Amino acid sequence: MKNERGLLIVMSGPSGVGKGTVRKALFSRPDINLHYSVSVTTRKPREGEVEGVDYFFRTREQFEQMIRENKLLEWAEYVGNYYGTPIDYVEKTLAEGKDVFLEIEVQGAMKVRRAFPEALFIFLAPPSLKELEKRIVGRGTESKELIENRLRAAREELEMMDEYDYVVENDEVELACDRIKAIVIAEHCRRERVAKRYKRMLEVE
Ligand code: 5GP
């Protein structure tokens, strides 16, 4: 029987909420059956980051060519750099019946929503606005002006919660991972998905 298509899971949320940390913790679990879509970016690799594992690092010219050739499912410009999701990997993996996980910022998530309305959208939320501000300021590497910009953007991004299917509070990384795992399991049990399979079985017998 033909494979059922995998689920496309999009995790997004405001700047500073800890998306990268939650994603890494989720994928370090031994029992997780998700396939991470590695993004393309024009930002420079940080220490320890590996080409093809953390990102595909490209020049602006290369990235713009990928846009022109429709090789990206979505892309966005974030703090002066491009970030995008290669479409081929997503299509191929979903067609093989495997679940694909994207960890992207909110503008990109909204583009995916238009292209894949059937995807599962999870909003990672801070326990409080105060906590979010603390995390943004706490990175400590940025100028006052940049911090102000990030805080403003994060407040606006919080309002985008309405566009998502689920909200996961990131009060503790491991708890946030448990919640995401539970959501994915539940989504696989959704009547619409399961009923299709039974319908096919009944037709065969
Ligand atoms: P960082 O530079 O810290 O790795 O990532 C910056 C932001 O870009 C994060 O919010 C991350 O979720 C987002 N991001 C990473 N990959 C993609 C992508 O492919 N598309 C979009 N739209 N955002 C991405």
PDB file of C-alpha atoms and ligand atoms in Angstrom, residues 11-17 19-20 23-24 36-41 43-44 46 49 54-55 57 63 72 74-79 81-86 102-112 139 150 157, ligand 1:
ATOM      1  CA  MET A  11       7.621  25.277  15.321  1.00  0.00           C
ATOM      2  CA  SER A  12       7.929  29.018  15.563  1.00  0.00           C
ATOM      3  CA  GLY A  13       7.628  31.806  18.090  1.00  0.00           C
ATOM      4  CA  PRO A  14       9.057  35.150  19.145  1.00  0.00           C
ATOM      5  CA  SER A  15      12.698  36.046  19.037  1.00  0.00           C
ATOM      6  CA  GLY A  16      14.446  34.940  22.229  1.00  0.00           C
ATOM      7  CA  VAL A  17      11.867  32.345  23.267  1.00  0.00           C
ATOM      8  CA  LYS A  19      13.307  27.820  19.659  1.00  0.00           C
ATOM      9  CA  GLY A  20      16.830  26.610  18.872  1.00  0.00           C
ATOM     10  CA  ARG A  23      14.659  21.964  18.866  1.00  0.00           C
ATOM     11  CA  LYS A  24      18.110  20.684  19.851  1.00  0.00           C
ATOM     12  CA  TYR A  36      14.750  18.021  10.843  1.00  0.00           C
ATOM     13  CA  SER A  37      14.834  20.188   7.747  1.00  0.00           C
ATOM     14  CA  VAL A  38      18.223  21.937   7.678  1.00  0.00           C
ATOM     15  CA  SER A  39      17.820  25.562   6.577  1.00  0.00           C
ATOM     16  CA  VAL A  40      19.926  27.664   4.260  1.00  0.00           C
ATOM     17  CA  THR A  41      21.323  30.911   5.647  1.00  0.00           C
ATOM     18  CA  ARG A  43      24.794  34.355   8.197  1.00  0.00           C
ATOM     19  CA  LYS A  44      28.301  33.287   9.149  1.00  0.00           C
ATOM     20  CA  ARG A  46      29.026  30.299  14.762  1.00  0.00           C
ATOM     21  CA  GLU A  49      28.363  24.884  13.723  1.00  0.00           C
ATOM     22  CA  ASP A  54      23.179  23.195  11.558  1.00  0.00           C
ATOM     23  CA  TYR A  55      22.676  25.092   8.311  1.00  0.00           C
ATOM     24  CA  PHE A  57      25.849  28.327   4.703  1.00  0.00           C
ATOM     25  CA  PHE A  63      20.650  32.471  -1.776  1.00  0.00           C
ATOM     26  CA  LEU A  72      12.801  27.414  -1.189  1.00  0.00           C
ATOM     27  CA  GLU A  74       9.735  29.812   2.353  1.00  0.00           C
ATOM     28  CA  TRP A  75      12.374  32.354   3.178  1.00  0.00           C
ATOM     29  CA  ALA A  76      12.697  35.476   5.294  1.00  0.00           C
ATOM     30  CA  GLU A  77      15.184  38.182   6.087  1.00  0.00           C
ATOM     31  CA  TYR A  78      15.946  38.271   9.778  1.00  0.00           C
ATOM     32  CA  VAL A  79      18.372  40.681  11.477  1.00  0.00           C
ATOM     33  CA  ASN A  81      20.497  37.774   6.965  1.00  0.00           C
ATOM     34  CA  TYR A  82      18.468  35.480   4.771  1.00  0.00           C
ATOM     35  CA  TYR A  83      17.064  32.207   6.099  1.00  0.00           C
ATOM     36  CA  GLY A  84      15.123  29.673   4.042  1.00  0.00           C
ATOM     37  CA  THR A  85      13.797  26.118   3.857  1.00  0.00           C
ATOM     38  CA  PRO A  86      14.902  23.983   0.886  1.00  0.00           C
ATOM     39  CA  LEU A 102      10.848  23.077  10.741  1.00  0.00           C
ATOM     40  CA  GLU A 103      12.151  25.527  13.336  1.00  0.00           C
ATOM     41  CA  ILE A 104      11.722  28.951  11.754  1.00  0.00           C
ATOM     42  CA  GLU A 105      10.862  32.532  12.628  1.00  0.00           C
ATOM     43  CA  VAL A 106       7.294  33.812  12.359  1.00  0.00           C
ATOM     44  CA  GLN A 107       7.304  35.510   8.929  1.00  0.00           C
ATOM     45  CA  GLY A 108       8.498  32.271   7.344  1.00  0.00           C
ATOM     46  CA  ALA A 109       5.931  30.249   9.294  1.00  0.00           C
ATOM     47  CA  MET A 110       3.134  32.377   7.835  1.00  0.00           C
ATOM     48  CA  LYS A 111       4.441  31.684   4.327  1.00  0.00           C
ATOM     49  CA  VAL A 112       4.405  27.938   5.033  1.00  0.00           C
ATOM     50  CA  ARG A 139      22.263  37.292  25.489  1.00  0.00           C
ATOM     51  CA  ARG A 150      14.402  42.845  19.300  1.00  0.00           C
ATOM     52  CA  GLU A 157       5.576  38.397  17.265  1.00  0.00           C
TER      53      GLU A 157
HETATM   54  P1  5GP B   1      19.979  31.883  14.259  1.00  0.00           P
HETATM   55  O1  5GP B   1      20.753  32.852  13.424  1.00  0.00           O
HETATM   56  O2  5GP B   1      19.969  32.255  15.721  1.00  0.00           O
HETATM   57  O3  5GP B   1      20.412  30.433  14.013  1.00  0.00           O
HETATM   58  O4  5GP B   1      18.462  31.932  13.774  1.00  0.00           O
HETATM   59  C1  5GP B   1      17.773  33.133  13.750  1.00  0.00           C
HETATM   60  C2  5GP B   1      16.293  32.891  13.493  1.00  0.00           C
HETATM   61  O5  5GP B   1      16.109  32.355  12.190  1.00  0.00           O
HETATM   62  C3  5GP B   1      15.643  31.892  14.453  1.00  0.00           C
HETATM   63  O6  5GP B   1      14.430  32.481  14.899  1.00  0.00           O
HETATM   64  C4  5GP B   1      15.378  30.686  13.600  1.00  0.00           C
HETATM   65  O7  5GP B   1      14.201  30.011  14.033  1.00  0.00           O
HETATM   66  C5  5GP B   1      15.143  31.333  12.247  1.00  0.00           C
HETATM   67  N1  5GP B   1      15.336  30.410  11.126  1.00  0.00           N
HETATM   68  C6  5GP B   1      16.214  29.398  11.009  1.00  0.00           C
HETATM   69  N2  5GP B   1      16.068  28.781   9.830  1.00  0.00           N
HETATM   70  C7  5GP B   1      15.057  29.409   9.186  1.00  0.00           C
HETATM   71  C8  5GP B   1      14.415  29.216   7.904  1.00  0.00           C
HETATM   72  O8  5GP B   1      14.728  28.322   7.122  1.00  0.00           O
HETATM   73  N3  5GP B   1      13.415  30.083   7.588  1.00  0.00           N
HETATM   74  C9  5GP B   1      13.008  31.075   8.410  1.00  0.00           C
HETATM   75  N4  5GP B   1      12.022  31.831   8.001  1.00  0.00           N
HETATM   76  N5  5GP B   1      13.589  31.281   9.614  1.00  0.00           N
HETATM   77  C10 5GP B   1      14.591  30.456   9.997  1.00  0.00           C
END
